[in-house]
Every structure is written in C-alpha cells, then in structure tokens.
mmCIF file of C-alpha atoms in Angstrom:
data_model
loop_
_atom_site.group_PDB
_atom_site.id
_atom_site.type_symbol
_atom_site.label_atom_id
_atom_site.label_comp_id
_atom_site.label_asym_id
_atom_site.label_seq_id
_atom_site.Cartn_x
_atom_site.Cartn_y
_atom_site.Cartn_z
ATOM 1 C CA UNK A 85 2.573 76.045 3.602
ATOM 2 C CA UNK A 86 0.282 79.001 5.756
ATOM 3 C CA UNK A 87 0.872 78.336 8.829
ATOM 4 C CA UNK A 88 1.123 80.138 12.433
ATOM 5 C CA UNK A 89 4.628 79.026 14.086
ATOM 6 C CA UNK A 90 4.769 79.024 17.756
ATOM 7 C CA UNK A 91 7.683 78.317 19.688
ATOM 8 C CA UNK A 92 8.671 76.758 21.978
ATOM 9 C CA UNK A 93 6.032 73.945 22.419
ATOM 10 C CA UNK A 94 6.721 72.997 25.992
ATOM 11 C CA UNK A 95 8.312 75.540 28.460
ATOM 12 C CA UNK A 96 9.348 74.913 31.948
ATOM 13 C CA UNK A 97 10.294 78.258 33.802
ATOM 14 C CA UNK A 98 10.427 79.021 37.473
ATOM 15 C CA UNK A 99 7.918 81.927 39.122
ATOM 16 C CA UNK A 100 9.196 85.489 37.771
ATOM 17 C CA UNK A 101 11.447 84.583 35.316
ATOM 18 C CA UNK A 102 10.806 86.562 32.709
ATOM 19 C CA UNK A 103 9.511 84.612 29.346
ATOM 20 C CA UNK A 104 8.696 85.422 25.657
ATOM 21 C CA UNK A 105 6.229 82.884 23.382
ATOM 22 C CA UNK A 106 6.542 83.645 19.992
ATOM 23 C CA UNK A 107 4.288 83.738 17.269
ATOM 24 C CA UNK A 108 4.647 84.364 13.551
ATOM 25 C CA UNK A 109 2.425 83.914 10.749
ATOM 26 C CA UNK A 110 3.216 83.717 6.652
ATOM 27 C CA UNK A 111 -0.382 84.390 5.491
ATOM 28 C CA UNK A 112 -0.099 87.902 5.596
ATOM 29 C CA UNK A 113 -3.265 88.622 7.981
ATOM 30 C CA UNK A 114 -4.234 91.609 9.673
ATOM 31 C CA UNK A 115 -5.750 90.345 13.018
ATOM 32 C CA UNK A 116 -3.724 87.855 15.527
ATOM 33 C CA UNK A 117 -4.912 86.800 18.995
ATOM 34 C CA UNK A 118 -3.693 84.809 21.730
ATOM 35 C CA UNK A 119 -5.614 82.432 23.396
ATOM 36 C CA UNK A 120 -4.761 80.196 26.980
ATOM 37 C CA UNK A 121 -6.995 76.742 27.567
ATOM 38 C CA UNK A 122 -7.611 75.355 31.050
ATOM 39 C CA UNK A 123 -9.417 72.097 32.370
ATOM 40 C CA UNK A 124 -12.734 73.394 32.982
ATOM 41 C CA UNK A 125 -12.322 76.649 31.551
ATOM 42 C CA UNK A 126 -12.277 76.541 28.071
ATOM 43 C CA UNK A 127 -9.891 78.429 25.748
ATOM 44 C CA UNK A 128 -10.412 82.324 27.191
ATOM 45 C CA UNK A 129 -8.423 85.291 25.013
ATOM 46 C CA UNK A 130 -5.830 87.168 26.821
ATOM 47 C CA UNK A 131 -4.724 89.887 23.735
ATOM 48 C CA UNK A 132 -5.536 90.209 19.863
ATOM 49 C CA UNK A 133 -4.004 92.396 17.283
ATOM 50 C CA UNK A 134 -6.144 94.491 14.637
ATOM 51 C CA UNK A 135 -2.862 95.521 12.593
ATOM 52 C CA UNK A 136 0.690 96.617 13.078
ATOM 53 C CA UNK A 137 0.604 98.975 16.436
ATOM 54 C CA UNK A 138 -2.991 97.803 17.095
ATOM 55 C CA UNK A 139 -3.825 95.858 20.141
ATOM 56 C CA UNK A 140 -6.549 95.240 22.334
ATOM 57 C CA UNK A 141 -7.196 93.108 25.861
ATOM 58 C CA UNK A 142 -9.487 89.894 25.663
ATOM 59 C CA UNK A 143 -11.239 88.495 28.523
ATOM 60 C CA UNK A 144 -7.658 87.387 30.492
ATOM 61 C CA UNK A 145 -5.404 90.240 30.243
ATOM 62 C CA UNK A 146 -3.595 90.385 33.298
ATOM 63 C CA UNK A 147 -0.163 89.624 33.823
ATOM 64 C CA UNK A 148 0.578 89.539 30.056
ATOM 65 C CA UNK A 149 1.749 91.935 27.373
ATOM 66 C CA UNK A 150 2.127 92.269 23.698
ATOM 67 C CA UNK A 151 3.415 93.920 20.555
ATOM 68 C CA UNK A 152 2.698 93.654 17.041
ATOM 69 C CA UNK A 153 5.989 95.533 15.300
ATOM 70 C CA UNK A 154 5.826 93.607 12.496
ATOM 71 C CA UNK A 155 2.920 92.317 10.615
ATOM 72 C CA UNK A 156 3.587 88.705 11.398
ATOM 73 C CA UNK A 157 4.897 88.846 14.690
ATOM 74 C CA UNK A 158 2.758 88.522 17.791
ATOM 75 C CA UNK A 159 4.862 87.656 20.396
ATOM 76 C CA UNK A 160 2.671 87.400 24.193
ATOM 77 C CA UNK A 161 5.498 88.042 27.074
ATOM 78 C CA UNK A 162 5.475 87.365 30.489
ATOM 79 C CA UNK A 163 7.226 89.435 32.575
ATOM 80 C CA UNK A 164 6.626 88.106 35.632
ATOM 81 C CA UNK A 165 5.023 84.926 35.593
ATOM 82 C CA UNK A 166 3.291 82.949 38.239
ATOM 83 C CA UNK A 167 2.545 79.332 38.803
ATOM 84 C CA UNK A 168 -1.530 80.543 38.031
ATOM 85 C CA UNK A 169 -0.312 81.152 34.515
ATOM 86 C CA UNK A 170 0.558 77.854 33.928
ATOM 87 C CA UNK A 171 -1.742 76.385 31.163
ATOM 88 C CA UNK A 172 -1.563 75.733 27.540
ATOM 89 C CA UNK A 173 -1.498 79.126 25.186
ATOM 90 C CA UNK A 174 -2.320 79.195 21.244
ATOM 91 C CA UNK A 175 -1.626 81.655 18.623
ATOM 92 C CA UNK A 176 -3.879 82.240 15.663
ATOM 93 C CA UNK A 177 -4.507 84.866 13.190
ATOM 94 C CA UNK A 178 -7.010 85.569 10.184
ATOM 95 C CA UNK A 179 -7.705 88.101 7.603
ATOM 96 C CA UNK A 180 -9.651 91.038 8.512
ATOM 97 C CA UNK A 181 -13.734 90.403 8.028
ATOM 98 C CA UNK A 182 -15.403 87.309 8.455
ATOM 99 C CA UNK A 183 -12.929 85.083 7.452
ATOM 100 C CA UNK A 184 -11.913 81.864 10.156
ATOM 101 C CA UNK A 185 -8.399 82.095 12.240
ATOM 102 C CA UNK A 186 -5.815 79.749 11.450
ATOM 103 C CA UNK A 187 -4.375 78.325 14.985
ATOM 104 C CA UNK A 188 -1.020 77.421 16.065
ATOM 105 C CA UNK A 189 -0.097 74.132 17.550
ATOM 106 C CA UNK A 190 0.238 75.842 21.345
ATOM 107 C CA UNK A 191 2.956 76.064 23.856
ATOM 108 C CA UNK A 192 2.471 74.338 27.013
ATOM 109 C CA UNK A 193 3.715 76.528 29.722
ATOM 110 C CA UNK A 194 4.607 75.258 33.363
ATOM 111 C CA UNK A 195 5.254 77.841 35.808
ATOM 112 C CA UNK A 196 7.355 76.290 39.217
ATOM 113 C CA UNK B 176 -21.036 89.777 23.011
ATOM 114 C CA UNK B 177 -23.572 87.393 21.407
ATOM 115 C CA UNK B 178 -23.486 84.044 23.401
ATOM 116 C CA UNK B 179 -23.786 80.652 22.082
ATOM 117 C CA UNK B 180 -25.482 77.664 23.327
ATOM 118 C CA UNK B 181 -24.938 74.063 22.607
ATOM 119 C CA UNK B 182 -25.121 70.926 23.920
ATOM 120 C CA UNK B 183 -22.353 69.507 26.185
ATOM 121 C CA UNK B 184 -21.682 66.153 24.176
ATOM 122 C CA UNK B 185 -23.162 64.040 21.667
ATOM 123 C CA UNK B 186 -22.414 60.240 20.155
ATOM 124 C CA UNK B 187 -22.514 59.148 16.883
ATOM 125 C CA UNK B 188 -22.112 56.216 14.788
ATOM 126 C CA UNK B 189 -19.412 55.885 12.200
ATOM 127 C CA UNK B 190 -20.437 56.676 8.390
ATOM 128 C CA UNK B 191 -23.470 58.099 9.868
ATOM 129 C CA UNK B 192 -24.712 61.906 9.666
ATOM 130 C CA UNK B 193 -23.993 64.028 12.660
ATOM 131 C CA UNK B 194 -25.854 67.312 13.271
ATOM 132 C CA UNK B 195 -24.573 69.421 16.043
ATOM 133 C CA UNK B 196 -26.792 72.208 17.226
ATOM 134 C CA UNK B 197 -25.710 75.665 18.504
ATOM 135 C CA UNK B 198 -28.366 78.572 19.299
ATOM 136 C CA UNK B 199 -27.813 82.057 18.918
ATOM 137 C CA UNK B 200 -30.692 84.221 20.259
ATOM 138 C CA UNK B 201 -29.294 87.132 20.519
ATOM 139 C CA UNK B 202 -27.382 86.778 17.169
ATOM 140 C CA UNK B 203 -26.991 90.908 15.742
ATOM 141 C CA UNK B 204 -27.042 91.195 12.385
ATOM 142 C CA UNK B 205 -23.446 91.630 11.444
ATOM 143 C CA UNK B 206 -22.588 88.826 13.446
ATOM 144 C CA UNK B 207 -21.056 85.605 11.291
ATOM 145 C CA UNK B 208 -21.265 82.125 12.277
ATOM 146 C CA UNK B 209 -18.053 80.493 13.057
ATOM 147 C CA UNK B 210 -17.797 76.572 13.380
ATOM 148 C CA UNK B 211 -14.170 75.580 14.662
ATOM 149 C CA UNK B 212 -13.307 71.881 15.911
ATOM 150 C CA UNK B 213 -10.370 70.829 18.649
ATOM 151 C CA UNK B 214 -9.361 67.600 18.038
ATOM 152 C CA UNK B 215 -7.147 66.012 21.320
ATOM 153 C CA UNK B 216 -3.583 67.638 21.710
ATOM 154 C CA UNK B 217 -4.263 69.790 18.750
ATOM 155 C CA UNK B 218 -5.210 73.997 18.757
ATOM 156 C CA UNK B 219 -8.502 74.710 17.242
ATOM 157 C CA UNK B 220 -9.510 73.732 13.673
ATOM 158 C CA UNK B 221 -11.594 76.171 11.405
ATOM 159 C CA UNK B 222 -14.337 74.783 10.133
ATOM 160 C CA UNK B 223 -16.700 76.485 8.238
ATOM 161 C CA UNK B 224 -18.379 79.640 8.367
ATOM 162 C CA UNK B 225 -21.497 81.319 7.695
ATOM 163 C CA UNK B 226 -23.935 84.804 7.695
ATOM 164 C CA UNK B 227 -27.469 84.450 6.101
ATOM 165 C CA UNK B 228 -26.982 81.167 3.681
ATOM 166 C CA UNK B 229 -26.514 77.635 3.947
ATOM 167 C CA UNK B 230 -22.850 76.817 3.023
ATOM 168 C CA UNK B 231 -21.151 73.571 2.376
ATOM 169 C CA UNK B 232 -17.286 72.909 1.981
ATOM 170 C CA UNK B 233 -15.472 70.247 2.231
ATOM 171 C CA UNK B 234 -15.165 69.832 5.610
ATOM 172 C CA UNK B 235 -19.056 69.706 6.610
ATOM 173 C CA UNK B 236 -22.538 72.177 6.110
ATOM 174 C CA UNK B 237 -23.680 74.511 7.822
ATOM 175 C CA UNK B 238 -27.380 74.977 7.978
ATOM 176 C CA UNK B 239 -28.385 78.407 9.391
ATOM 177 C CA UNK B 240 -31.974 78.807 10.476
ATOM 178 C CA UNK B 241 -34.007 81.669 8.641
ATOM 179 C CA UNK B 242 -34.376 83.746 11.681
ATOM 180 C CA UNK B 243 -30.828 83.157 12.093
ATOM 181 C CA UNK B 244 -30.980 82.660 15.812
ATOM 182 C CA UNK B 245 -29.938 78.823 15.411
ATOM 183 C CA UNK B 246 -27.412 76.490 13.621
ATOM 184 C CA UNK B 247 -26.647 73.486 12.452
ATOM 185 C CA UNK B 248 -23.329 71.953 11.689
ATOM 186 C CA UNK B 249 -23.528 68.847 9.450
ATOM 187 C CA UNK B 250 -21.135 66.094 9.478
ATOM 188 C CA UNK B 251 -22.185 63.980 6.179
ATOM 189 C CA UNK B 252 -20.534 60.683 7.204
ATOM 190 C CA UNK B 253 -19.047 60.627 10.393
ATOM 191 C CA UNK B 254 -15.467 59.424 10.890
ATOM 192 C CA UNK B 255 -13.281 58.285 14.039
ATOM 193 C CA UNK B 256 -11.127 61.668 13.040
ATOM 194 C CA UNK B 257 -13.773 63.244 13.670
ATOM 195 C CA UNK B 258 -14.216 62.879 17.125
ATOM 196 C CA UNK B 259 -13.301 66.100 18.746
ATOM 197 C CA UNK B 260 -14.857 69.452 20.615
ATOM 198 C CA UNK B 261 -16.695 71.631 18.165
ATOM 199 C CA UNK B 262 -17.827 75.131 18.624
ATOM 200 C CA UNK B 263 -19.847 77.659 17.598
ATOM 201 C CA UNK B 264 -18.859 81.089 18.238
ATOM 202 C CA UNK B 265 -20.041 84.233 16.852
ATOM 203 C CA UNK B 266 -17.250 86.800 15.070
ATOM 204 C CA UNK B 267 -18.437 90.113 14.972
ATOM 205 C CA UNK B 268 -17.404 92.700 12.061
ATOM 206 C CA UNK B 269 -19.839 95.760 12.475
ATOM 207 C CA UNK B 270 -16.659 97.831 14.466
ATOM 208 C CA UNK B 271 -13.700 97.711 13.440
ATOM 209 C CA UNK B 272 -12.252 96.049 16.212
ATOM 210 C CA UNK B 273 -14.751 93.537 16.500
ATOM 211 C CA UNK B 274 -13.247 91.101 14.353
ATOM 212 C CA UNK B 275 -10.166 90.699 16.700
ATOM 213 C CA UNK B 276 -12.494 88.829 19.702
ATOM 214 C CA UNK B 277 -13.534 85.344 19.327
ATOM 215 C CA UNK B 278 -14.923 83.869 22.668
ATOM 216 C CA UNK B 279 -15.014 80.196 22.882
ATOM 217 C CA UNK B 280 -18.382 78.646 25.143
ATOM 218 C CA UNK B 281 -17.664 75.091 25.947
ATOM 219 C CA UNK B 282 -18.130 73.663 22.870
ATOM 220 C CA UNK B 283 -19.586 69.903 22.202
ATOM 221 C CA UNK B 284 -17.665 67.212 22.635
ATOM 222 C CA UNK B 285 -18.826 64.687 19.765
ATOM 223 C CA UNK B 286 -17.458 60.639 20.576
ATOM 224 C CA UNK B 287 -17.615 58.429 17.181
ATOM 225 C CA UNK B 288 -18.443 54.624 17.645
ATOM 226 C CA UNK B 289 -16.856 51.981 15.054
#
C-alpha cells in the first residue's frame, strides 16, 4: 500500500532532550515536506525536500533540522526542543510537478 | 506566494451538492490548483487538482473559472464523511524548487446535517 510512515505517533519528551520523528515513504517521490498544525494557526511548513541532498526552509524553520540521505527518508530532528514546539507535525511527500502530496498520519509531540 | 481566499465555514445538507469557493487573484500562470481535505484527527487528504480545465475524479469536481482567478470544489452528494476542513492552496512548478512549498490558509470548515 503507498503510504508515508511516521513514527512515533505520540511523543512525550522533556525541554532539550534531543528527539528524532521519522518519516519514510514507499512511493518513490522526489519532494517531501514537513508540516506542524496549531489551534489557530493552521498547518505552517517548517522544511521540504526537492531530492536526495536537497532541502529548503518553509515558513517555520527554526529550531529544527533535516536530511534527506536516502530517497525515502525525511527524518525532522530536534535538537533542542522547547515546550513552544509542542504541537502536532505531519509528513507528506509527492512526485515532482503538479501532482498532490500524500500525508502521514502525524506525531503529536509534547514538550515538558 | 499566490494567496488563497475562502470562506471560514459552510453547512450542508446530506445527499445534497456542496460547492466550496476559493479565490485566487493573483493566481500566476504556472500555478496549479490544489484541493486537499482534513478530516478530525486525521493529516490532510488530497483531493483533486487542477490548471486550466475542469476535472472530475472520484472524489469531487473541480470547476476552475476561465480567468482562472477563482474555484470551485464540488461535492456531488454530500456525506457525514465528508464533514471536514478543505483547502485550496496553490502549488507552484515554474522553479524548480517551487514545487516543494505548499502553504495552507485556513481552509473551510464544511458541517454535514442528517
């Protein structure tokens, strides 16, 4: 089944603990993106991914990174996280051109 | 970035048509209509997509206004399921980068009565 696998689905974590949300996709697609959705606020991107080695910053950048080794990889890490980066973060990806992005089912992320 | 515009909810009937509107003004021509839906608890849902055409699947229509600086999605018989947020966002492919950013507005929350 194409899919984009996210994991873990709920995450607990205390402030500056360093964390890793992974994201892998089996539809062999060039761009991937990560996304964060607040009360109020809306889903905002923080990173997407053109191809392997090719990344860009979105609208919410800060205090996240990412890499994109591998084609279906995408994992968004946070090195230092804060209790403001608590909110729930989605995956997706899509084929390069117009096609639509295929989400993932999110990870819900408390920060403490 | 183009910006979209749309309404902040709307109410329906069950097994009745639903039209959800979304302007585009400043729509450039590369630009592609995107239609996703978030249904509670769930990530976003493509829907259907469009450039210069109409375009049906099986999911709903898309009617895209000549001047292409409006849209119309098109729910044909409106379900509970379908209750959810829908938007219309703009994915951009003239650079090569483009295509990466998708940026979400608020979207319209469409409520289904039995």
């Amino acid at each position: 089944e194409a899919q984009v696998t996210q994991n873990p689905r709920y995450l607990i974590t205390v402030t500056g603990k360093k964390l890793t949300v992974t994201c892998s996709q089996n539809m062999n697609h060039e761009y991937m993106s990560w996304y964060r959705q607040d009360p109020g606020l809306g889903l905002r991107q923080i990173y997407y991914s053109m191809n392997v080695e090719v990344t860009d910053k979105g609208d919410v950048p800060e205090g996240y990174k990412v890499s994109r080794k591998e084609k279906r990889n995408f994992p968004l890490i946070l090195e230092s996280p804060s209790p403001n980066q608590t909110s729930l973060y989605f995956c997706a990806s899509s084929q390069q051109g117009a096609d639509g992005y295929t989400f993932g089912s999110g990870t819900r992320l408390t920060v403490v | 970035d183009a910006k979209t515009t749309q309404p902040n909810s709307m109410e329906s009937n069950e097994e009745e048509p639903v039209h959800l509107p979304c302007n585009h003004s400043t729509i450039s021509g590369t630009d592609y209509i995107h239609w996703y839906r978030q249904l509670p608890s769930q990530g976003p849902e493509y829907v259907i997509h469009g450039l210069t055409s109409n375009v049906n699947n099986r999911m709903a229509s898309l009617a895209i206004a000549e001047d292409r600086k409006s849209s119309t999605l098109i729910l044909h018989r409106a379900t509970l399921r379908d209750a959810a947020v829908y938007y219309c966002i703009l994915r951009g492919i003239r650079l090569r980068n483009q295509g990466g950013k998708l940026i979400f507005g608020q979207g319209t929350e469409l409520s289904v009565k039995p």
